[in-house]
Coordinates of C-alpha atoms and ligand atoms in Angstrom, one line a residue:
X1 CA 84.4 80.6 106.2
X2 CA 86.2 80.8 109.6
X3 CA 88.9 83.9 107.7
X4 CA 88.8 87.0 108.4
X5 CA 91.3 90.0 107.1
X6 CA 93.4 91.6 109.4
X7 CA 92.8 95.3 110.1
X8 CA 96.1 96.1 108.5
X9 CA 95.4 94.2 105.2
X10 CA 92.4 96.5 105.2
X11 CA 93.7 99.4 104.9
X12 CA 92.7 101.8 101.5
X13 CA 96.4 102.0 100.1
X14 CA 98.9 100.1 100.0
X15 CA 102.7 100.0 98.6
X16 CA 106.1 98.2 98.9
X17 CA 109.0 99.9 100.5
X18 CA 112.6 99.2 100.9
X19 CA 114.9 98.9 103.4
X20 CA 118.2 98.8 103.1
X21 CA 120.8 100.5 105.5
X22 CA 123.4 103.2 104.0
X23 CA 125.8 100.2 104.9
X24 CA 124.2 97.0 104.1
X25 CA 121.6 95.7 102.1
X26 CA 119.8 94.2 105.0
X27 CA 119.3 96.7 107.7
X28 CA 119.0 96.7 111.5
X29 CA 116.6 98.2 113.5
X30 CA 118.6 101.3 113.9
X31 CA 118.9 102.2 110.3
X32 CA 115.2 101.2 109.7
X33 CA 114.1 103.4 112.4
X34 CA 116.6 106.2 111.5
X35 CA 115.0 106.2 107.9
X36 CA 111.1 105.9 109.4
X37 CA 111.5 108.8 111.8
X38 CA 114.0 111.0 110.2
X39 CA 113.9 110.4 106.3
X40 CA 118.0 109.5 106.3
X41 CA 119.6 107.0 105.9
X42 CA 122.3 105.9 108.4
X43 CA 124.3 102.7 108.8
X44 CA 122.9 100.0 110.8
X45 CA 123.4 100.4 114.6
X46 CA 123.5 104.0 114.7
X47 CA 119.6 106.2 116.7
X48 CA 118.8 108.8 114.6
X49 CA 122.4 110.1 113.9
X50 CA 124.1 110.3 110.2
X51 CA 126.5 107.5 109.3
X52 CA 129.5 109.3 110.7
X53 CA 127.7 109.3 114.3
X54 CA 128.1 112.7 114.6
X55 CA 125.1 115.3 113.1
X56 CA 121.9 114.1 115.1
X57 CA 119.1 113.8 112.6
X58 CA 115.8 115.5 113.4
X59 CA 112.7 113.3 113.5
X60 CA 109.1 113.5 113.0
X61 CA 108.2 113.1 116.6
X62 CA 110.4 116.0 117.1
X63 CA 109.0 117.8 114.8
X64 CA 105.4 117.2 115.9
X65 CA 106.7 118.0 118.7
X66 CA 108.1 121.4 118.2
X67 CA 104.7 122.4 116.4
X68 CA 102.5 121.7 119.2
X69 CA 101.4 118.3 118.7
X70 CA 101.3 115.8 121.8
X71 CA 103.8 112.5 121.1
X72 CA 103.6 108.8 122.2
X73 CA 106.0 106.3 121.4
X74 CA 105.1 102.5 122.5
X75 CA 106.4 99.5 121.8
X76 CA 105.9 95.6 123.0
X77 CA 109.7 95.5 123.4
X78 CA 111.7 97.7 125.7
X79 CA 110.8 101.4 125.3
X80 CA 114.8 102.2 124.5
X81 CA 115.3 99.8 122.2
X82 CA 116.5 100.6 118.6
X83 CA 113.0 101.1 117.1
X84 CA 111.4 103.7 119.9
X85 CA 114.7 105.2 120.4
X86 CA 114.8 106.3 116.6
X87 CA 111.6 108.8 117.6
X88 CA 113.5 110.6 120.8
X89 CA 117.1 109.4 120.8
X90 CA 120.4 110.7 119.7
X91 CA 123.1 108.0 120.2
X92 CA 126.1 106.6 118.1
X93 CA 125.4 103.5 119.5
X94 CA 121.5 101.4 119.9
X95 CA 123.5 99.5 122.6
X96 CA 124.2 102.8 124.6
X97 CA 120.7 101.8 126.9
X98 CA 121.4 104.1 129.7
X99 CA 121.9 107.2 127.4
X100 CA 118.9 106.7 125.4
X101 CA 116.9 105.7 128.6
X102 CA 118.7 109.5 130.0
X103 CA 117.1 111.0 127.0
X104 CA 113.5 109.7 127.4
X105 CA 113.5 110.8 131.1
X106 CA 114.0 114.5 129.8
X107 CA 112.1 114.0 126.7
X108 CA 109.2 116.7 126.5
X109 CA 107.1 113.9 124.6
X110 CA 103.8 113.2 126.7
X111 CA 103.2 109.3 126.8
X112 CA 105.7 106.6 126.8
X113 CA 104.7 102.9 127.1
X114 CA 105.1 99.5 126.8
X115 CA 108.3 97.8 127.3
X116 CA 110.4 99.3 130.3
X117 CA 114.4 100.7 130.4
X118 CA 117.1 98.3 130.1
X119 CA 119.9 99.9 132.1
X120 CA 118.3 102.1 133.8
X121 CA 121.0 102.9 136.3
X122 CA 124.1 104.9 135.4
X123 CA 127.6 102.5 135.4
X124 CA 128.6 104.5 139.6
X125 CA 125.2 103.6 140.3
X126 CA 124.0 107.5 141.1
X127 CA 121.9 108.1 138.2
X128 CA 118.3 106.2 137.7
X129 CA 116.3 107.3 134.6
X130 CA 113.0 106.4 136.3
X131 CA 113.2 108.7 139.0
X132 CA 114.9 111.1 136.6
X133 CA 111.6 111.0 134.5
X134 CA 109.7 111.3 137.8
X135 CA 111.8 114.8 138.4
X136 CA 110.7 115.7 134.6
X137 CA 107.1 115.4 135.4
X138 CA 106.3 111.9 134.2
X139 CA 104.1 109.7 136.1
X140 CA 105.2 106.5 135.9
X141 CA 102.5 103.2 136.5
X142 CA 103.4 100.0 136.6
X143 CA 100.3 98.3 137.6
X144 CA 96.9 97.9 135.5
X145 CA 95.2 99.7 138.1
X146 CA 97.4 102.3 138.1
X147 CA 97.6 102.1 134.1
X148 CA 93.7 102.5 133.9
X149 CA 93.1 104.9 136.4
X150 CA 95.1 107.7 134.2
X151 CA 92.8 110.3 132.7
X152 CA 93.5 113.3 130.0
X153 CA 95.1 116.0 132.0
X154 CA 97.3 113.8 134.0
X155 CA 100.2 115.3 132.1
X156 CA 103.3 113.4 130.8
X157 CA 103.0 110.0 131.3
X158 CA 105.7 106.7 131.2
X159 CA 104.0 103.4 131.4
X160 CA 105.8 100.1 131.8
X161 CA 104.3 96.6 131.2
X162 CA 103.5 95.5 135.0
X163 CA 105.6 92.4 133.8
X164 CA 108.7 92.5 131.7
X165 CA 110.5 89.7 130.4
X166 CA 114.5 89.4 130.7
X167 CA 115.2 92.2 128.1
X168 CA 112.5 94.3 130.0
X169 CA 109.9 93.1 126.7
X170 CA 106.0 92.7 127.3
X171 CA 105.1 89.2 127.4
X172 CA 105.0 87.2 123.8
X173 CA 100.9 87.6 123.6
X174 CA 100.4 83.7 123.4
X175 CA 102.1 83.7 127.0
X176 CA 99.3 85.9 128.6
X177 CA 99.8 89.7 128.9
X178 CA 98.5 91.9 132.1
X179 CA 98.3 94.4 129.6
X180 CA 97.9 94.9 125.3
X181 CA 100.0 96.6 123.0
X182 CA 96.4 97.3 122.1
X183 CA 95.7 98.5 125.6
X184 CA 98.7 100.9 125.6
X185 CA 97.5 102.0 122.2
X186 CA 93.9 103.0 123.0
X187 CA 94.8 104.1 126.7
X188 CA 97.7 107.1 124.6
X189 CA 95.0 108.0 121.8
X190 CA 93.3 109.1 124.8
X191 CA 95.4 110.9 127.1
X192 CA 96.6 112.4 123.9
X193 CA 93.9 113.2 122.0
X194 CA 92.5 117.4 121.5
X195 CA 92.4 120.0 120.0
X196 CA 96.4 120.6 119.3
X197 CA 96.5 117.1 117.4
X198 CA 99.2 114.2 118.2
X199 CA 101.6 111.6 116.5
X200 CA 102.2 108.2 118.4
X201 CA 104.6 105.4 117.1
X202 CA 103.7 102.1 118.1
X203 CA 105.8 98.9 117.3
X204 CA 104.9 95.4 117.5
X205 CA 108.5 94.8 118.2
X206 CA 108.3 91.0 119.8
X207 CA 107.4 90.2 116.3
X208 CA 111.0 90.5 115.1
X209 CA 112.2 89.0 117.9
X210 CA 109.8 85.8 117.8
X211 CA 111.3 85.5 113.9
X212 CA 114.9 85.3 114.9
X213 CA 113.8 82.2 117.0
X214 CA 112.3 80.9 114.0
X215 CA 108.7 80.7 115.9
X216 CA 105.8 80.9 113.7
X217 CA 103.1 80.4 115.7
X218 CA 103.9 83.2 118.4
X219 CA 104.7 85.2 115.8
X220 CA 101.0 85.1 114.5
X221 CA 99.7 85.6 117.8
X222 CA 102.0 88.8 118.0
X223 CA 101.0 89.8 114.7
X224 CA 97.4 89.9 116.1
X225 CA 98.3 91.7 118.8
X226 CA 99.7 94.3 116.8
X227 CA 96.8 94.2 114.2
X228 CA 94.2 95.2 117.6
X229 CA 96.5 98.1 118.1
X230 CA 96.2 99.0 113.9
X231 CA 92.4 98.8 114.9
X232 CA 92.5 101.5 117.8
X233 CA 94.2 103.4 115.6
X234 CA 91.7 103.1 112.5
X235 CA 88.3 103.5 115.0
X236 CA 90.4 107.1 115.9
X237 CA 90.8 107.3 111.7
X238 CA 86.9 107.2 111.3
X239 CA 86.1 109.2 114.0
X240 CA 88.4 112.3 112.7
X241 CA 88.3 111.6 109.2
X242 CA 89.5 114.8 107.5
X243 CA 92.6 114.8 110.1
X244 CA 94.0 111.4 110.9
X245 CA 96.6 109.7 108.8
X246 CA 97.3 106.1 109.5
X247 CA 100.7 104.4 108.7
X248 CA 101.6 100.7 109.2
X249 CA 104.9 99.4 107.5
X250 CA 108.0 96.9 109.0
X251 CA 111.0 98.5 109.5
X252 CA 112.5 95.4 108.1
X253 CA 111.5 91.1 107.4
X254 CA 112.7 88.6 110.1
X255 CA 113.4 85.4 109.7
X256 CA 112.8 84.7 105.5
X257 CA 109.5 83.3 106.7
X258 CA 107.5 81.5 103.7
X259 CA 104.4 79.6 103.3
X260 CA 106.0 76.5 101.7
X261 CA 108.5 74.4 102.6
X262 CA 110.9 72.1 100.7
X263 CA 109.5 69.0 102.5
X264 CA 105.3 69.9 101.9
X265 CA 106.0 71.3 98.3
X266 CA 102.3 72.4 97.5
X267 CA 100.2 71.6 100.2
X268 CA 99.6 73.2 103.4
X269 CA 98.7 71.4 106.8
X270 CA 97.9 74.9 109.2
X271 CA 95.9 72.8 111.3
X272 CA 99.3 71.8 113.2
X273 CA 99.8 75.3 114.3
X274 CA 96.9 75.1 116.6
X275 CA 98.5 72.8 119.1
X276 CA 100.8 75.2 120.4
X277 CA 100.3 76.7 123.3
X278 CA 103.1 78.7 124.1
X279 CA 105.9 80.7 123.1
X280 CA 110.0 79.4 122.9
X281 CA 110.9 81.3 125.4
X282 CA 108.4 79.8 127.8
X283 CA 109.2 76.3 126.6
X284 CA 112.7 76.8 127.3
X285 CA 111.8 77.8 130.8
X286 CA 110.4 74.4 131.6
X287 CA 113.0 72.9 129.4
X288 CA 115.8 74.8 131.9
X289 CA 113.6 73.2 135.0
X290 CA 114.5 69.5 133.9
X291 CA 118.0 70.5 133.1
X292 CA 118.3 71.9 136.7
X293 CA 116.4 68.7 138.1
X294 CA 118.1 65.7 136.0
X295 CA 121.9 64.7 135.8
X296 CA 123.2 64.1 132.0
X297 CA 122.9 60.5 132.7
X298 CA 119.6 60.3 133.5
X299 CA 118.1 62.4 131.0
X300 CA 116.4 61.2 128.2
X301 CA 113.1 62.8 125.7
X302 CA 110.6 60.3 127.3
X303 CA 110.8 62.4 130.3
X304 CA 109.7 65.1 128.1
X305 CA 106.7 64.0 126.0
X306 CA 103.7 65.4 128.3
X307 CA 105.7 68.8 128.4
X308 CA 106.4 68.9 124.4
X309 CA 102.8 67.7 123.5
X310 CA 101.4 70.8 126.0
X311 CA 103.6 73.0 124.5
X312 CA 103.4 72.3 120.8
X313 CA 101.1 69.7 120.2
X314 CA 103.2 67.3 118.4
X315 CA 103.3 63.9 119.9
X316 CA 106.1 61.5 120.5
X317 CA 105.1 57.7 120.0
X318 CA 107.0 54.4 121.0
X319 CA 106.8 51.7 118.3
X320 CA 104.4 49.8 120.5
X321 CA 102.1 52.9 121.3
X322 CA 102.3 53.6 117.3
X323 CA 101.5 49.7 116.1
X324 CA 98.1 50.1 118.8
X325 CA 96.7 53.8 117.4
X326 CA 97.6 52.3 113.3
X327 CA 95.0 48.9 114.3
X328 CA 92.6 51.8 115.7
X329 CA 93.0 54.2 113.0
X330 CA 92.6 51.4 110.7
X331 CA 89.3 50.6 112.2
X332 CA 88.0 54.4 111.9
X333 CA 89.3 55.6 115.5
X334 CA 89.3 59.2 115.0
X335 CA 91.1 60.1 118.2
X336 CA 93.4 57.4 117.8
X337 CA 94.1 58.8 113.7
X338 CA 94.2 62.5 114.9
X339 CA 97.2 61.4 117.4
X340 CA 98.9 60.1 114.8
X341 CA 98.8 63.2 112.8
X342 CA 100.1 64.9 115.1
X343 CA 103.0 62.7 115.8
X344 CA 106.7 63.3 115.1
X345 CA 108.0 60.8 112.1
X346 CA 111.2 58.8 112.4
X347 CA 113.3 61.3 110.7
X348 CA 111.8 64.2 113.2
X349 CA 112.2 62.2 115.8
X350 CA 115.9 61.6 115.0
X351 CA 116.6 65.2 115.0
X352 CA 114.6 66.8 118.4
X353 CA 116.9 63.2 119.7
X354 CA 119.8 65.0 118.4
X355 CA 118.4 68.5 119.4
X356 CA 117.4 67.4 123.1
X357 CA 121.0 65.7 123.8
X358 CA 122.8 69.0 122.6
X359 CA 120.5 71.1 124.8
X360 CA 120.8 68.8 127.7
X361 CA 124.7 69.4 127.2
X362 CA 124.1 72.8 127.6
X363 CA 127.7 73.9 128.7
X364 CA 130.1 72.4 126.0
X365 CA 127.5 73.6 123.0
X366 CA 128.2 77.4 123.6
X367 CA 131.0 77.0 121.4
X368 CA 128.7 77.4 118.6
X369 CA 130.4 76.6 115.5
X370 CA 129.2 77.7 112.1
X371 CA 127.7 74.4 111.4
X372 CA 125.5 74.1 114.9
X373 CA 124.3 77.9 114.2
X374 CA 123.2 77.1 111.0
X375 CA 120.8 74.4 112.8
X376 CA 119.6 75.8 115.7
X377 CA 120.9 79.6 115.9
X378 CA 122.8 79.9 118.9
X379 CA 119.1 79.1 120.6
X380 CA 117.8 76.4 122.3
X381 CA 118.8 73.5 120.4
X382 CA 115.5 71.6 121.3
X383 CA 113.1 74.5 121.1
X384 CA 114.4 75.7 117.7
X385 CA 114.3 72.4 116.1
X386 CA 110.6 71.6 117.5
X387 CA 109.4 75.0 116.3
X388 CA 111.2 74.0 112.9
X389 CA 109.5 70.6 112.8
X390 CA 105.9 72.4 113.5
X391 CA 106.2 74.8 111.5
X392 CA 107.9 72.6 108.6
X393 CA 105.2 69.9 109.2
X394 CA 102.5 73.1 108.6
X395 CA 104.4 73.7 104.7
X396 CA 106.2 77.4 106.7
X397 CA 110.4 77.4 106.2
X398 CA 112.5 79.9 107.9
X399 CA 115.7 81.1 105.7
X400 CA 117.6 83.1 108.3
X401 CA 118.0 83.7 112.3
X402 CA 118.9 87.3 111.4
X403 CA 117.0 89.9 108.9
X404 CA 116.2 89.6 105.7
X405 CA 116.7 92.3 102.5
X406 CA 113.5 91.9 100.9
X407 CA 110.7 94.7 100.6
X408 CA 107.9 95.4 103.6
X409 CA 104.7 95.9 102.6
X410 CA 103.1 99.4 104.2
X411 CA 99.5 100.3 104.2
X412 CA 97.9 103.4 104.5
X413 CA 94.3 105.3 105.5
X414 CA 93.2 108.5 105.9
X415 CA 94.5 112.6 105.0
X416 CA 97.2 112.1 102.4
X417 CA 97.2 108.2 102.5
X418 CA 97.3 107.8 98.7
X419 CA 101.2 108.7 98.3
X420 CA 102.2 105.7 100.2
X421 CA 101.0 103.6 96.8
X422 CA 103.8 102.3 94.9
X423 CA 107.4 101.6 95.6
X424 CA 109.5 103.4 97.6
X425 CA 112.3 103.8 100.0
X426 CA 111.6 103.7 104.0
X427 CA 113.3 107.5 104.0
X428 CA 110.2 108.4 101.7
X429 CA 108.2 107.0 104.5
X430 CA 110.2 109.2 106.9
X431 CA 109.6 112.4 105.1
X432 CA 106.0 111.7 103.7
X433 CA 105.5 111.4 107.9
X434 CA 107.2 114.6 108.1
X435 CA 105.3 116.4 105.8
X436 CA 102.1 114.9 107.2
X437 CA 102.9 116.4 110.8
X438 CA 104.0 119.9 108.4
X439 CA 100.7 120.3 106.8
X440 CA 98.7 119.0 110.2
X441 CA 100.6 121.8 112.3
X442 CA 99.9 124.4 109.0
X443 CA 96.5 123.6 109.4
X444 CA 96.1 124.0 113.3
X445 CA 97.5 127.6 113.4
X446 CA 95.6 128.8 110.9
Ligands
LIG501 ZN1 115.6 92.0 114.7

C-alpha cells in the first residue's frame, strides 16, 4: 500500500551492462556516451572520437539520421554536455563547449532541448552558436509559451529550459521546473513523430550530478522526473507496437549510493526523507545569504535552525527545549515525540557544528586537503554533511563524490527488446541501437 513501480522497473526485459572506459575501470560521461551512441569504446573525456582523439566515431543518431529518420537529443543538464554531445559531437575534448555547442548549431538533427549552451560565444567574441542555429533553420524558444505553441511542421527546433541553473542545467525537479524533462520528452515525440520514423535520446542528467553531492532525496525526485519521461516514451511504445523500441540504461552509477548504512545496520527509517524540501544547491543559496549578511564572529548554527528545519526537516534542539518535548513525549505528546525524531543527536550535532564553522570560513577551506574532501567533497561543508546525516539517519550511505565501477541495470520494451537480457557491455548497447535504427530504416524503404 502507498508503492507503486516506476515505469522503468516495468519494462518487459531487463539486463546488466557494464561500463567501463578503454582507460579506466570507472568511466566518465564521455566514454559512457561514446560506447551508448557509437558502440566503441574510447577513454574517458573524449565525444564520440577513438582513444587517440583522432578518427570520429559514427553514432546512432547519425545513422538514423542519414536513413531518413527525424533525431532529438534532450537532456535536464546542458544540451552540450558530455552525454548529448556523444549523439552529434566530434571533439577530443567534453570540455571544448563552444565546439560542440558550433556543431549542434549546424547539426541537421530536428529537435534539441532541455538544458541550454555553456559557452556559447566564440573566445574574440564574434561567433554565437544560438544565432548560428537560428541561420541553420532552428527555431529557438525559450519561454513555455513559446515552447507549447510549436506544432509538427515547424521544422528544426532548439529548446532551452526558460530557466537554467549556473551550468546552464534545468532546475533540480524538487526546486520547481517551468518546464519537465517529461514536457520536453512528450512535446519532441510529437514534433517528431510520422511516417519516416525517429530516434530521440533523452538523459536525466541532474541525476548524476545530485549523486556527486551526495543528495539522496533530490536524486529521487530527479529520478521521477526522468521515470515521467520513460512513461511518454512507453504510451508512444503501445501506440506503435510493432515499430517502437524503448531503451533505458545509466551511462554509469554515481555516488556508491546504498540502502543501508553502517550506523542503521538492518533497519530503515525513509520516513526522514520526507522533510526535505529542497535541493543542495538551493540550500547553499540561502546558506551563501547569511554568509554575505553575518561577520565570522557573529555567526553561529542557532541562527540557522528555521532555515535547516525548512530545508531538510531535521531539527536542532537546545538541552532545555529537548528536557521539555522528553516530559511531553513521555506523557503521549505525539507532536512533541515526532520532533524529537526528527532531531539531530549529540554526535550529529557535533559534526553540522564542525561542518557549519568550516563553511562559514569559506575562504581559507578552499585549500581542500585530502582529508576535508574525503568529508565533504570539495562541496559545501554544511550542506554535504546535512544531506549525509539525513540520508544516514534514513539507513542510505554514499561511498564516493565521483563514479562508481559497478554494472547499470538497463531495461527494455518493444521491437527487438529481448536482446538487451543478460549481461553485457554498454558498446553492445551502442550497436544493438544501431542495428535497431538499421532494420527500422530496412523496413521503411521497402
Ligand atoms: Zn558524473
Amino acid at each position: 500500500p502507498g508503492h507503486k513501480k516506476l515505469n522503468i522497473t516495468q519494462m518487459a526485459y531487463q539486463g546488466l551492462t557494464t561500463t567501463y572506459a578503454a582507460d579506466s575501470f570507472i568511466t566518465d560521461s564521455a566514454a559512457a556516451g561514446t560506447a551508448l551512441s557509437s558502440g566503441y569504446k574510447t577513454n574517458s573525456g573524449v565525444i564520440a572520437m577513438d582513444p587517440s582523439k583522432t578518427k570520429p566515431y559514427e553514432t546512432v543518431a547519425e545513422i538514423a539520421k542519414k536513413s531518413g529518420m527525424k533525431v532529438g537529443i534532450v537532456s535536464s543538464v546542458s544540451i552540450d554536455h558530455a552525454t548529448p554531445a556523444c549523439f552529434y559531437a566530434h571533439e577530443p575534448s567534453r570540455k571544448n563547449y563552444h565546439e560542440i555547442g558550433m556543431q549542434l548549431a549546424v547539426s541537421d538533427f530536428d529537435y534539441f532541448a532541455g538544458g541550454g549552451l555553456k559557452k556559447p560565444v566564440s573566445p574574440d567574441g564574434k561567433t554565437d552558436a544560438y544565432k548560428v542555429a537560428e541561420e541553420n533553420g532552428f527555431t529557438v524558444t525559450r519561454t513555455r509559451e513559446d515552447f507549447l505553441a510549436l506544432k509538427p511542421g515547424v521544422g528544426k527546433v532548439f529548446a532551452v529550459s526558460p530557466e537554467l541553473d549556473a551550468d546552464k542545467a534545468l532546475n533540480y525537479a524538487i526546486d520547481g521546473q517551468t518546464l519537465t524533462l517529461g514536457e520536453f520528452t512528450r512535446k519532441g515525440i510529437e514534433l517528431l513523430d510520422g511516417p519516416q520514423g525517429f530516434f530521440m535520446m533523452i538523459e536525466g542528467g541532474k541525476i548524476d550530478w545530485s549523486c556527486h553531492a551526495n543528495d539522496a532525496v533530490t536524486t529521487i525526485k530527479d529520478t521521477l522526473a526522468f521515470d515521467e519521461a520513460v512513461a511518454a516514451g512507453l504510451e508512444f511504445a503501445a501506440r506503435h507496437p510493432e515499430e517502437t523500441l524503448v531503451v533505458v540504461t545509466g551511462d554509469h552509477e554515481t555516488g556508491g549510493l546504498t540502502i543501508g548504512f553502517a550506523g542503521t545496520e538492518y533497519s530503515t527509517y525513509l520516513d526522514y526523507l520526507g522533510g526535505q524540501t529542497m535541493s543542495f544547491i538551493a540550500f547553499d543559496k540561502v546558506l551563501d545569504e547569511y554568509r554575505k549578511n553575518t561577520s565570522l564572529g557573529d555567526a553561529r548554527l542557532e541562527d540557522l535552525k528555521e532555515e535547516i528545519e525548512k530545508a531538510f526537516g531535521l531539527v536542532i534542539l537546545g538541552d532545555d527545549e529537548r528536557k521539555r518535548l522528553d516530559l511531553l513525549a513521555a506523557n503521549g505528546d505525539t507532536k512533541a515525540e515526532e520532533r524529537l525524531y526528527f532531531s539531530l543527536t549529540e554526535e550529529e550535532l557535533r559534526e553540522v557544528e564542525k561542518a557549519f564553522v568550516r563553511s562559514m570560513n569559506k575562504e581559507e577551506e578552499k585549500a581542500g586537503d585530502k582529508e576535508t574532501y574525503l568529508i565533504y567533497g570539495g562541496y559545501e561543508p554544511l550542506t554535504v554533511t546535512l544531506t549525509h546525516t539525513l540520508n544516514n539517519k534514513a539507513g542510505f550511505a554514499w561511498t564516493t563524490y565521483a563514479h562508481t565501477g559497478v554494472p547499470v541495470p538497463t531495461f527494455a520494451q518493444g521491437v527487438g527488446a529481448d536482446q538487451f537480457t543478460g549481461y553485457y557491455d554498454n558498446t553492445d548497447i551502442g550497436k544493438m541501437l544501431i542495428s535497431a535504427v538499421g532494420a527500422r530504416a530496412l523496413t521503411a524503404s521497402r
